[in-house]
Coordinates of C-alpha atoms in Angstrom, one line a residue:
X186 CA 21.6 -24.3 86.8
X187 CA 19.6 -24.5 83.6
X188 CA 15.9 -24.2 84.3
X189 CA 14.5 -26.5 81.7
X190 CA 11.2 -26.2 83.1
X191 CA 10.5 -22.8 81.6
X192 CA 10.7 -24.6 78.1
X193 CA 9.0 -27.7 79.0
X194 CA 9.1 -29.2 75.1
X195 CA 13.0 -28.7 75.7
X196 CA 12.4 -31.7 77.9
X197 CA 10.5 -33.7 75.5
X198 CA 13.5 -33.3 73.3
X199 CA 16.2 -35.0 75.6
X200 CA 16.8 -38.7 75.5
X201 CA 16.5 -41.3 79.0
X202 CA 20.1 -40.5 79.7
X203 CA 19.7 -37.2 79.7
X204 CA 16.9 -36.9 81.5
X205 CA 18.3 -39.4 84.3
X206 CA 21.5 -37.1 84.5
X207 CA 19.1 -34.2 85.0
X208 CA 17.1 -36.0 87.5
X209 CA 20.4 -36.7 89.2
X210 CA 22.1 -33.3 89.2
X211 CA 18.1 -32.0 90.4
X212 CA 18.1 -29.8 87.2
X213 CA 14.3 -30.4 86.6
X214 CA 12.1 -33.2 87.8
X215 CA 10.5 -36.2 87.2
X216 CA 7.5 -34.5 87.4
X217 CA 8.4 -32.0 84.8
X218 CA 9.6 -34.5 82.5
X219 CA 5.9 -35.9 82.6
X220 CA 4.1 -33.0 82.1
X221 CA 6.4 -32.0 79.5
X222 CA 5.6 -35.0 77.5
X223 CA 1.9 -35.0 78.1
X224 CA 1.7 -31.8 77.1
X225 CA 3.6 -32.7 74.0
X226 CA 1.0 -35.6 73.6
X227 CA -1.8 -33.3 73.4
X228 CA -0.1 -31.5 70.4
X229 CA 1.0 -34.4 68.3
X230 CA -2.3 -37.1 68.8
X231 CA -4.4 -34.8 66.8
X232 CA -1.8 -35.0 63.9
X233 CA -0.5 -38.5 63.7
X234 CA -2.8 -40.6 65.9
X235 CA 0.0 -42.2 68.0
X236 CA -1.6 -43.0 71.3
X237 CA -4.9 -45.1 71.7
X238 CA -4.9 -44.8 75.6
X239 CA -3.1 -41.5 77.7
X240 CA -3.8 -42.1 81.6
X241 CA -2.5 -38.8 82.6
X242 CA -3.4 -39.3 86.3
X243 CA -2.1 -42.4 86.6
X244 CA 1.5 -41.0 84.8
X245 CA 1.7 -38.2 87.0
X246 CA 1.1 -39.6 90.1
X247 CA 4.0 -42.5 89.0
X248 CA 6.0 -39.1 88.4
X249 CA 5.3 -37.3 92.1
X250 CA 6.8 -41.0 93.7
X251 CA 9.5 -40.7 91.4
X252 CA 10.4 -37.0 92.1
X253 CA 10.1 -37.7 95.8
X254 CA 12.8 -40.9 95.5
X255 CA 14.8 -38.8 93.5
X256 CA 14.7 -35.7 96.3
X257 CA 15.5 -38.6 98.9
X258 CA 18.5 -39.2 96.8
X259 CA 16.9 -43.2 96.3
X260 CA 15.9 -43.5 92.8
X261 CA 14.8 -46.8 92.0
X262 CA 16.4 -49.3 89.0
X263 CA 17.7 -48.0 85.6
X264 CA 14.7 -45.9 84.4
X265 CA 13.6 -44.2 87.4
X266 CA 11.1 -41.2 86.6
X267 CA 12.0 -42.0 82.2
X268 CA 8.4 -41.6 80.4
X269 CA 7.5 -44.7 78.4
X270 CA 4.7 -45.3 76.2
X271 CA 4.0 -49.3 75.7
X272 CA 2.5 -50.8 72.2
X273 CA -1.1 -51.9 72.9
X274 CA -0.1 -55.7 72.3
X275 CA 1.3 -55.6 76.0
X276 CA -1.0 -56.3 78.9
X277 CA -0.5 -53.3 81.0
X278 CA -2.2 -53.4 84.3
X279 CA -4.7 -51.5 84.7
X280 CA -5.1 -50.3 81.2
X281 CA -7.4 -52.4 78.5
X282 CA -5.3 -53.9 76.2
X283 CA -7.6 -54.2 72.8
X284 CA -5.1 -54.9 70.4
X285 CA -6.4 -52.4 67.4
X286 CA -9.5 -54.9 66.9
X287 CA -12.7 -54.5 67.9
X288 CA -13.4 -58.2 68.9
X289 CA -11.2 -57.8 72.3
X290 CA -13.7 -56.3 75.3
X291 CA -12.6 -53.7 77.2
X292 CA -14.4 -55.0 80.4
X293 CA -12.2 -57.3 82.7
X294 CA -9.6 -57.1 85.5
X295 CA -6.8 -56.1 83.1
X296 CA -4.7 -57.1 86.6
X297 CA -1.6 -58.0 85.0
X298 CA 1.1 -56.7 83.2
X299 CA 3.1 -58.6 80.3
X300 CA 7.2 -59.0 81.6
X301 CA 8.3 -56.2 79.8
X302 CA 5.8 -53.9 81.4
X303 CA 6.6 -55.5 84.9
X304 CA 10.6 -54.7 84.5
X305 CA 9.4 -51.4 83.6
X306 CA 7.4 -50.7 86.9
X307 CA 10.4 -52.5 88.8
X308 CA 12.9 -49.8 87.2
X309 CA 10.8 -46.8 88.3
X310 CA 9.3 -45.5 84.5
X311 CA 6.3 -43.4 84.2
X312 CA 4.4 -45.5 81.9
X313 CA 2.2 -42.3 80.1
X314 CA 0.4 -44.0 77.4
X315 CA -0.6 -47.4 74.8
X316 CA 0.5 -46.7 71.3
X317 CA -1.9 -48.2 68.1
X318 CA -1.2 -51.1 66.1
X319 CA -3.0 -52.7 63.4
X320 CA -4.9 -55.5 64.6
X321 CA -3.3 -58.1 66.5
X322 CA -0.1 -56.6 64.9
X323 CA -0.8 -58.4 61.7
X324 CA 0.6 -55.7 58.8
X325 CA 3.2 -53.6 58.4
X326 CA 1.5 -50.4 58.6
X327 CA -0.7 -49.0 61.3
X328 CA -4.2 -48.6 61.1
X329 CA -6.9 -50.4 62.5
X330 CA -11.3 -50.9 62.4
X331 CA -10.6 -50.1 66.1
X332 CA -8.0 -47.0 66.3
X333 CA -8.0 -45.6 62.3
X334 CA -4.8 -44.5 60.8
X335 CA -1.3 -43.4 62.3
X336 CA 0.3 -41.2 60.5
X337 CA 3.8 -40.5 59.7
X338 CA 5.2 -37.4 61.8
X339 CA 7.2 -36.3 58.7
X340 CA 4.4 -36.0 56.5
X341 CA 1.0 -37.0 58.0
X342 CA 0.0 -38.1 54.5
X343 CA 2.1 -41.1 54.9
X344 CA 1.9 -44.3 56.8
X345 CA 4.1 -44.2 60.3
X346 CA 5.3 -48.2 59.0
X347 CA 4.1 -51.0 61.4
X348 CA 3.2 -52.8 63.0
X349 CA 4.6 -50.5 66.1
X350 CA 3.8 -47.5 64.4
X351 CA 2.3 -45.7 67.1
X352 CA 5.5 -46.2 69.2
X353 CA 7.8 -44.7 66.2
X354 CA 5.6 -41.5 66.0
X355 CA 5.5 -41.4 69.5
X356 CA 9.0 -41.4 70.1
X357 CA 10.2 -39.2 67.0
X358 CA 7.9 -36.4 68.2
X359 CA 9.0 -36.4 71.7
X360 CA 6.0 -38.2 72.9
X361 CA 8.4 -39.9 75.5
X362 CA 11.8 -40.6 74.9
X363 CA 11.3 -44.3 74.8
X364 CA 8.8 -46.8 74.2
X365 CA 8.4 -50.9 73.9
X366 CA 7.5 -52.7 70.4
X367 CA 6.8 -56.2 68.9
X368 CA 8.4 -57.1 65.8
X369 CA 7.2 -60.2 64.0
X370 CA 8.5 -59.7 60.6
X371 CA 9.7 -56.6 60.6
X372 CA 7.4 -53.9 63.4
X373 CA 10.2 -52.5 64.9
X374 CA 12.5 -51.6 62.5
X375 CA 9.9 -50.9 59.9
X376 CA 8.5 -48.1 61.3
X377 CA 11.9 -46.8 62.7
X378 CA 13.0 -46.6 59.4
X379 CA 9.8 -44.6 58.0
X380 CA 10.2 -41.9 61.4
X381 CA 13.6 -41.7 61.7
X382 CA 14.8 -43.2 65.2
X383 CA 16.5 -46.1 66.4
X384 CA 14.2 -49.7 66.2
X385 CA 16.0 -53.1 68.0
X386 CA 15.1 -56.3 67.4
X387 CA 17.0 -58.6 70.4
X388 CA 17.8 -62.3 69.7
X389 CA 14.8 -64.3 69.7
X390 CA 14.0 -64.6 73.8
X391 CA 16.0 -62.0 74.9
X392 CA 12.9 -60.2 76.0
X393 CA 10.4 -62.1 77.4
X394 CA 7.0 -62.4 76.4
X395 CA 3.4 -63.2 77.3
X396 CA 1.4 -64.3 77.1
X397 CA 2.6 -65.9 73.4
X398 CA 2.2 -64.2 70.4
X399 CA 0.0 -66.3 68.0
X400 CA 2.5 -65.5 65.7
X401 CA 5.2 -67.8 67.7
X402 CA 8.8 -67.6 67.5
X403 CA 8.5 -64.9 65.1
X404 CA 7.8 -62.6 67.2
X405 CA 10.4 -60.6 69.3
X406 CA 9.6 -57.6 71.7
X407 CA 12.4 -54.6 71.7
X408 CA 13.3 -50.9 72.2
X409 CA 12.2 -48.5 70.1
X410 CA 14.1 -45.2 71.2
X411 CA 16.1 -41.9 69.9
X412 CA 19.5 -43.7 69.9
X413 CA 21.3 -46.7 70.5
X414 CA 22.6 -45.8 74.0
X415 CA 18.9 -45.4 74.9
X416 CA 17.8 -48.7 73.6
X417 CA 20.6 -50.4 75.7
X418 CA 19.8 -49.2 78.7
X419 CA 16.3 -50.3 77.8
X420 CA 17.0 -53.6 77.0
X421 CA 18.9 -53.7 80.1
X422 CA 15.7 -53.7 82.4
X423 CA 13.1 -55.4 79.7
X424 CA 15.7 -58.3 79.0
X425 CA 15.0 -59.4 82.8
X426 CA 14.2 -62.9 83.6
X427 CA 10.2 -63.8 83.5
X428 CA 8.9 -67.3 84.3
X429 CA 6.1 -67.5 82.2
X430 CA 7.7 -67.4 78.8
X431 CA 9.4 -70.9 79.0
X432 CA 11.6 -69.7 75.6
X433 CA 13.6 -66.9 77.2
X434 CA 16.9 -66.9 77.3
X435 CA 18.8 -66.0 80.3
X436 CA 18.9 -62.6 81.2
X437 CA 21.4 -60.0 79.5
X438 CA 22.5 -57.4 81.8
X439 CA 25.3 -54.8 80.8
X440 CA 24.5 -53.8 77.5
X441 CA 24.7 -50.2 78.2
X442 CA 28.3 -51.4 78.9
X443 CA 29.2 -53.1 75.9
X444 CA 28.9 -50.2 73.9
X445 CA 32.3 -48.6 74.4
X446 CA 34.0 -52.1 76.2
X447 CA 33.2 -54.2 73.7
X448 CA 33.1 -56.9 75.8
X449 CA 30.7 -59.1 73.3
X450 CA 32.1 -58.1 69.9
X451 CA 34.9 -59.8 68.0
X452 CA 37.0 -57.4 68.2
X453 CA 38.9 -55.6 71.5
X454 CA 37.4 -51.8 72.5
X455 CA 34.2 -49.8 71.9
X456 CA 33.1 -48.9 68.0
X457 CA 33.7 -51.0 64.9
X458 CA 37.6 -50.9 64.5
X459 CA 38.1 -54.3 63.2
X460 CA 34.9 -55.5 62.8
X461 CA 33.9 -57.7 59.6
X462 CA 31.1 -56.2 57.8
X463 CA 29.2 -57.8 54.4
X464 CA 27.5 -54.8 52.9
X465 CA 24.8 -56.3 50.6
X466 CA 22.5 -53.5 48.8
X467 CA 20.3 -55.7 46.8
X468 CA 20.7 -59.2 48.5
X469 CA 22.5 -60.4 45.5
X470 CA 19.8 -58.4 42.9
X471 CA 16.9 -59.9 44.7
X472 CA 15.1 -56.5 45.7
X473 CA 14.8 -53.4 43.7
X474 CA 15.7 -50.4 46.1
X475 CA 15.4 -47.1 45.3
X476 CA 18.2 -45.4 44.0
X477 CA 17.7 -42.9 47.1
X478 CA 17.7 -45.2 49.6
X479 CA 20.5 -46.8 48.2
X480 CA 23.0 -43.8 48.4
X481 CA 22.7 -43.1 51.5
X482 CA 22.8 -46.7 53.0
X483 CA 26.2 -46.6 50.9
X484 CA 27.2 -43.4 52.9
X485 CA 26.4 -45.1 56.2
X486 CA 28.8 -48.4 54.9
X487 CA 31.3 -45.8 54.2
X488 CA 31.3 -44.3 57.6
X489 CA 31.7 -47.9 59.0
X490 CA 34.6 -48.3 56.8
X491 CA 36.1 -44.8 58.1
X492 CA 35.7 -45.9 62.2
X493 CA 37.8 -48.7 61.3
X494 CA 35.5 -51.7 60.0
X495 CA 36.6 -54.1 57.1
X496 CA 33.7 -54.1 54.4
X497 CA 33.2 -56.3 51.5
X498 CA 30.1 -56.5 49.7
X499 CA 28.5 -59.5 49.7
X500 CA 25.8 -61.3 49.8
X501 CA 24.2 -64.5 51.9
X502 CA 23.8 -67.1 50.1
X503 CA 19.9 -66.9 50.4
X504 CA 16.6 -66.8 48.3
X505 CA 13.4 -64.8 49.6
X506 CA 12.2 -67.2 52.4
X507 CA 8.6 -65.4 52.0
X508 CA 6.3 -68.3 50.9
X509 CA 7.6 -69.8 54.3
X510 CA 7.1 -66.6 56.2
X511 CA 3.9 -66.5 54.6
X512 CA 2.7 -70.1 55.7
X513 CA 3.8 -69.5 59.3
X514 CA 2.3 -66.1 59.5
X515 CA -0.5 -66.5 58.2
X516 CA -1.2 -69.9 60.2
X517 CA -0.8 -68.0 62.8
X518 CA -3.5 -65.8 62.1
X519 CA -6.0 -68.1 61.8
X520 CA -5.2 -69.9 64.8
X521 CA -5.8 -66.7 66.4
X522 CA -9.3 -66.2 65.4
X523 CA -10.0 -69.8 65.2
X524 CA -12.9 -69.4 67.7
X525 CA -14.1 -66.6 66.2
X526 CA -17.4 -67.0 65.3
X527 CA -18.9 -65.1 62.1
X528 CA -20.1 -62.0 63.7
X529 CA -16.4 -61.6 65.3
X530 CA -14.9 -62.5 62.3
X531 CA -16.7 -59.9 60.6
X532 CA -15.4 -56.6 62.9
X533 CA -11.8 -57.9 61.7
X534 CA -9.7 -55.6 59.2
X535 CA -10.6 -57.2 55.5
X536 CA -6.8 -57.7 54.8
X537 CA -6.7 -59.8 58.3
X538 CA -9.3 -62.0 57.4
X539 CA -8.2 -62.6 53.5
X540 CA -4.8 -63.8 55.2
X541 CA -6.8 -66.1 58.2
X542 CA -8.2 -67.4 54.8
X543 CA -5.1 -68.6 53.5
X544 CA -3.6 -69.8 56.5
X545 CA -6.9 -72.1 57.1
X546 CA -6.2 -73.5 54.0
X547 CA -2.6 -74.9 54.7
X548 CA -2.2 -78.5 56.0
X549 CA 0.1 -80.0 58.5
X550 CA 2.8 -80.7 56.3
X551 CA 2.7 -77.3 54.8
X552 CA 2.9 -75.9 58.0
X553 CA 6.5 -78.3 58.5
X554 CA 7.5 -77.7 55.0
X555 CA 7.5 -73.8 56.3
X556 CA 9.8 -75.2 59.4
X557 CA 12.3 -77.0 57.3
X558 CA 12.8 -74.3 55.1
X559 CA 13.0 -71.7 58.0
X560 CA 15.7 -74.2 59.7
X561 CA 18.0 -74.4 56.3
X562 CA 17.7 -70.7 56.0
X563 CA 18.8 -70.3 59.8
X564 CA 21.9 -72.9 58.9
X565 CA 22.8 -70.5 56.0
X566 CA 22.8 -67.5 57.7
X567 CA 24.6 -69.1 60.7
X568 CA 27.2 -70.3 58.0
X569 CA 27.8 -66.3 56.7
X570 CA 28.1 -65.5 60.1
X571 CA 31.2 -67.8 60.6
X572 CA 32.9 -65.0 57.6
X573 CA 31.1 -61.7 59.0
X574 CA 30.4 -60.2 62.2
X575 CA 27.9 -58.5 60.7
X576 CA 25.8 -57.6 57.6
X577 CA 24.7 -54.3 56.8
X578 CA 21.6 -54.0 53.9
X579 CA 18.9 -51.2 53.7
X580 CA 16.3 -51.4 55.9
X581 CA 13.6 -50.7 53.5
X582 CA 13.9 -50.6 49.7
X583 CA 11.6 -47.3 50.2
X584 CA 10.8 -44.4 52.1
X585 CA 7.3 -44.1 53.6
X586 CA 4.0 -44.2 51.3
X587 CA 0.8 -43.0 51.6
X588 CA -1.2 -43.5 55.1
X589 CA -3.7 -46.1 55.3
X590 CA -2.6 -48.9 52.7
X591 CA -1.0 -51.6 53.0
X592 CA 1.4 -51.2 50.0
X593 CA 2.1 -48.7 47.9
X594 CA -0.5 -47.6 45.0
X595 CA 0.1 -48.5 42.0
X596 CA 2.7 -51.0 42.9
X597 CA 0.8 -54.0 42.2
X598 CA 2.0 -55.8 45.5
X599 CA -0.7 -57.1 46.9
X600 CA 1.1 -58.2 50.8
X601 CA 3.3 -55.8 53.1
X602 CA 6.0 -58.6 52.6
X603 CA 6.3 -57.1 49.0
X604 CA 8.4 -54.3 50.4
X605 CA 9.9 -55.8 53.7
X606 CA 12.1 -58.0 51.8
X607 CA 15.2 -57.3 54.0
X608 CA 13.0 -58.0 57.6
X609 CA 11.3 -61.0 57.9
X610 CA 13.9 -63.3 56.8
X611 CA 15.7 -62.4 60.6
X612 CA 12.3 -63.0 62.4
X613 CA 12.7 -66.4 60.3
X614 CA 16.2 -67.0 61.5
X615 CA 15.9 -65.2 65.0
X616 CA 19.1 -62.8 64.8
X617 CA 19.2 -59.7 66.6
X618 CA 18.7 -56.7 63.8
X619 CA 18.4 -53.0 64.0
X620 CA 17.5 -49.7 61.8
X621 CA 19.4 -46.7 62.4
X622 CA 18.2 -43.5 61.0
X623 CA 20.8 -42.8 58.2
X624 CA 19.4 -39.9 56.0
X625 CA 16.7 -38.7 53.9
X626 CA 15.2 -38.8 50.7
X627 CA 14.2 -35.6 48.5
X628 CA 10.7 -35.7 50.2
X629 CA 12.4 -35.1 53.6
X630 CA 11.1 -38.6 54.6
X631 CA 13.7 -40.6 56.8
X632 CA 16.2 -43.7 55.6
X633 CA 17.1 -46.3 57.6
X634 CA 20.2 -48.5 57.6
X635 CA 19.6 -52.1 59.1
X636 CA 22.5 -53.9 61.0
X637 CA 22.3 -57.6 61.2
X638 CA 24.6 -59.9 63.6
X639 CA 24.8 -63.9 64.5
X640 CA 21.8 -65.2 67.3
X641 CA 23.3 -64.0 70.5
X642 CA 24.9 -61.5 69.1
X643 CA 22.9 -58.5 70.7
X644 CA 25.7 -56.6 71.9
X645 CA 27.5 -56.8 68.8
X646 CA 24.8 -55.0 66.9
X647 CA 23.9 -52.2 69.6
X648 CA 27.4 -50.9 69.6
X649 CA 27.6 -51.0 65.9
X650 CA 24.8 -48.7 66.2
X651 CA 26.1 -46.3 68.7
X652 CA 29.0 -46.1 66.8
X653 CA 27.3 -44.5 63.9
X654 CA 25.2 -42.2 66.2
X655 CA 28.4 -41.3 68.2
X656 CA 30.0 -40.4 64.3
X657 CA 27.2 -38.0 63.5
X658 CA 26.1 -40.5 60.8
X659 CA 22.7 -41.1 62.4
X660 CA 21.2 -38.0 62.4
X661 CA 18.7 -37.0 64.3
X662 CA 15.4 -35.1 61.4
X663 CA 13.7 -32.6 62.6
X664 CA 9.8 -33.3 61.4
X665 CA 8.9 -31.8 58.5
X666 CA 5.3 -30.6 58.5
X667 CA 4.8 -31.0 62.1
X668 CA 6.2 -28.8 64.7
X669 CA 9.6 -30.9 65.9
X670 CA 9.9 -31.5 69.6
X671 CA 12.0 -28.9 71.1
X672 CA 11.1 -26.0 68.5

């Protein structure tokens, strides 16, 4: 028997799986796994600013009941004894959840946990820690007045991506091997593709949510893990029924499953073989990508093309939807801070409150202009679907810029939507999406790949996914200028 505990970061480098098949064959314990990764906590916060909130007591007593169910040979659910760090948009019991602004008091019961969070405790995880977000989640980067800036754990001079930007640094630097994120136009799978690890965003309601984002229907919750095989059996336990979000959809067990049977694909089997793929690089000379990026987004079609998929490049039949994202978004804003008064409204981050400016000033019928054109874009993409099982694009059209700023200096954008082109039109249309890590650039700073599939279609796009990762074409970066987990 290998005695991992010896080398505990060895532990903080193994995925969920792993670990759970090292639980099982008594190899190392719960326990161990914890203290492993709170260890490894202590090393990274300092550097990237991942965490807002580590309850080690609380984690490691979760992780003595664990190893005790585990020595009884009684494990309980899927994710039994697996660290997990949660986003600080989630109620957590127990635990304040401030949402990177300064306006939310930490005093109160904090007695209940958001559904995610509650499948999570049902399933047995050690939840170790709340990872920062901008406030409310609003940008696509993570800092905050409350938390400061999280940096990116390839370079700490650069910005992690957001919103769930804590969650990405966490998990790419071993921090625990999985962790829960909200993605409202883009917070999963932006900062995926800045760290390098695996980002899903479900079909809207797949993953239940409350209480409701102010954001609405744009915003999703999903896994935000080392691989696609993790983030299945994630979404296996978080996609679990919840009555108080009246919008989910019925729960989707088997996931895990569906990556080798391909039981909700188009075509027979596990992997790709068959598949009909749209590769569109620039949606149709829209977005200026770098040339980079570009390459190795090209390599990762080509692999697709080697396991067997069909690829044709082309391109939805689409405009940038961003002046409706905009008037949704931010709406939503400022109905969030709508009671507010000016001493609140003055703690906010300055970028939150010039967008709570415009979204005050929109009327009614801008607000359903926003709807109509977010329907006709939904009926377009539903159309491309009918031709393609799934479309492939860059995640980003860049690599990660310098930390706290909300774009890039001396681009001239003045929004985070300036460089999100190819995420926030699915939180538009609701389609399950994902990044898969799929190289880097000269800087060492990670790529990411984004797989797109028809509403319903989660299934589809997870084993997509694994298929890459199971082809080596998802590779897994070791850190540059920090010390990588298991070194």
């Amino acid at each position: 028997m290998t005695d991992h505990t010896s080398d505990p970061t060895r532990l903080t480098d193994l995925t969920a799986r792993q670990l759970l098949a090292g639980y099982e064959r008594g190899d190392f314990s719960p326990l161990d796994a914890t203290r492993a990764v709170l260890d490894r906590i202590e090393v990274v916060q300092p550097l990237v600013n991942a965490f807002v909130r580590v309850d080690a007591d609380a984690a490691l007593a979760q992780a003595e009941a664990s190893t005790a169910r585990w020595s009884a040979r009684e494990p309980r659910g899927l994710l039994d004894g697996v660290p997990v760090s949660v986003k600080d948009i989630f109620l957590q019991r127990g635990s304040p959840t401030l949402r990177g602004s300064r306006t939310v008091r930490t005093q109160g019961a904090w007695d209940e946990d958001a559904p995610a969070v509650a499948r999570l405790r049902e399933h047995g995880a050690v939840l170790v820690g709340k990872t920062t977000t901008p406030e409310f989640g609003w940008k696509g980067v993570t800092d905050s007045p409350l938390s400061g800036v999280t940096r990116n754990p390839y370079d700490p001079s650069r910005t992690s991506g957001g919103s769930s930007g804590g969650s990405a640094a966490a998990v790419a630097l071993g921090a625990a091997p999985l962790s829960i994120g909200t993605d409202g136009g883009g917070s999963v799978r932006i900062p995926a593709s800045f760290c390098g690890i695996f980002g899903f965003k479900p079909t809207y309601g797949r993953v239940p949510l409350y209480p409701s984002s102010p954001f609405g229907t744009l915003a999703h919750a999903g896994p935000m893990t080392r691989d696609a095989a993790d983030a299945a059996l994630l979404m296996d336990v978080i996609s679990g029924a919840d009555w108080r979000d009246w919008s989910q959809l019925a729960p989707a067990p088997g996931l895990s499953a569906a990556l080798t049977d391909g039981a909700a694909g188009a075509a027979g089997g596990g992997g790709v073989k068959g598949l009909r793929i749209a590769y569109s690089p620039t949606f149709g000379n829209q977005v200026a990508v770098r040339p980079e990026v570009a390459s190795a987004v090209r390599r990762a079609v080509g692999r697709l093309a080697e396991l067997g998929a069909y690829i044709e490049e082309a391109d939805p039949d689409v405009t940038d939807p961003v002046e409706a994202f905009h008037t949704l978004w931010f709406s939503g804003a400022a109905r969030l801070v709508e009671p507010f008064g000016a001493e609140q409204r003055e703690l906010l981050d300055p970028g939150l409150r010039e967008i709570v400016a415009a979204g005050e000033r929109y009327s009614a019928l801008d607000y359903l202009a926003a709807v109509d054109a977010r329907m006709e874009l939904g009926r377009r993409f539903g159309r491309f679907h009918e031709s393609y099982d799934l479309l492939v694009t860059p995640t980003l059209p860049i690599t990660a810029f310098e930390a706290g700023r909300e774009t890039p200096r001396g681009s001239g954008q003045r929004r985070w939507t300036a460089w999100t082109p190819f995420t926030y039109p699915f939180n538009l249309t609701q389609q399950p999406a994902a990044s898969v890590p799929c190289g880097v650039d000269g800087d060492g700073l990670p790529i990411g790949v984004q797989l797109v599939a028809g509403r319903h279609a989660d299934a589809l796009v997870l084993r997509a996914a694994h298929a890459l990762y199971e082809s080596g074409a998802a590779p897994g970066i070791p850190a540059p200028g920090l010390t990588p987990a298991g070194s």
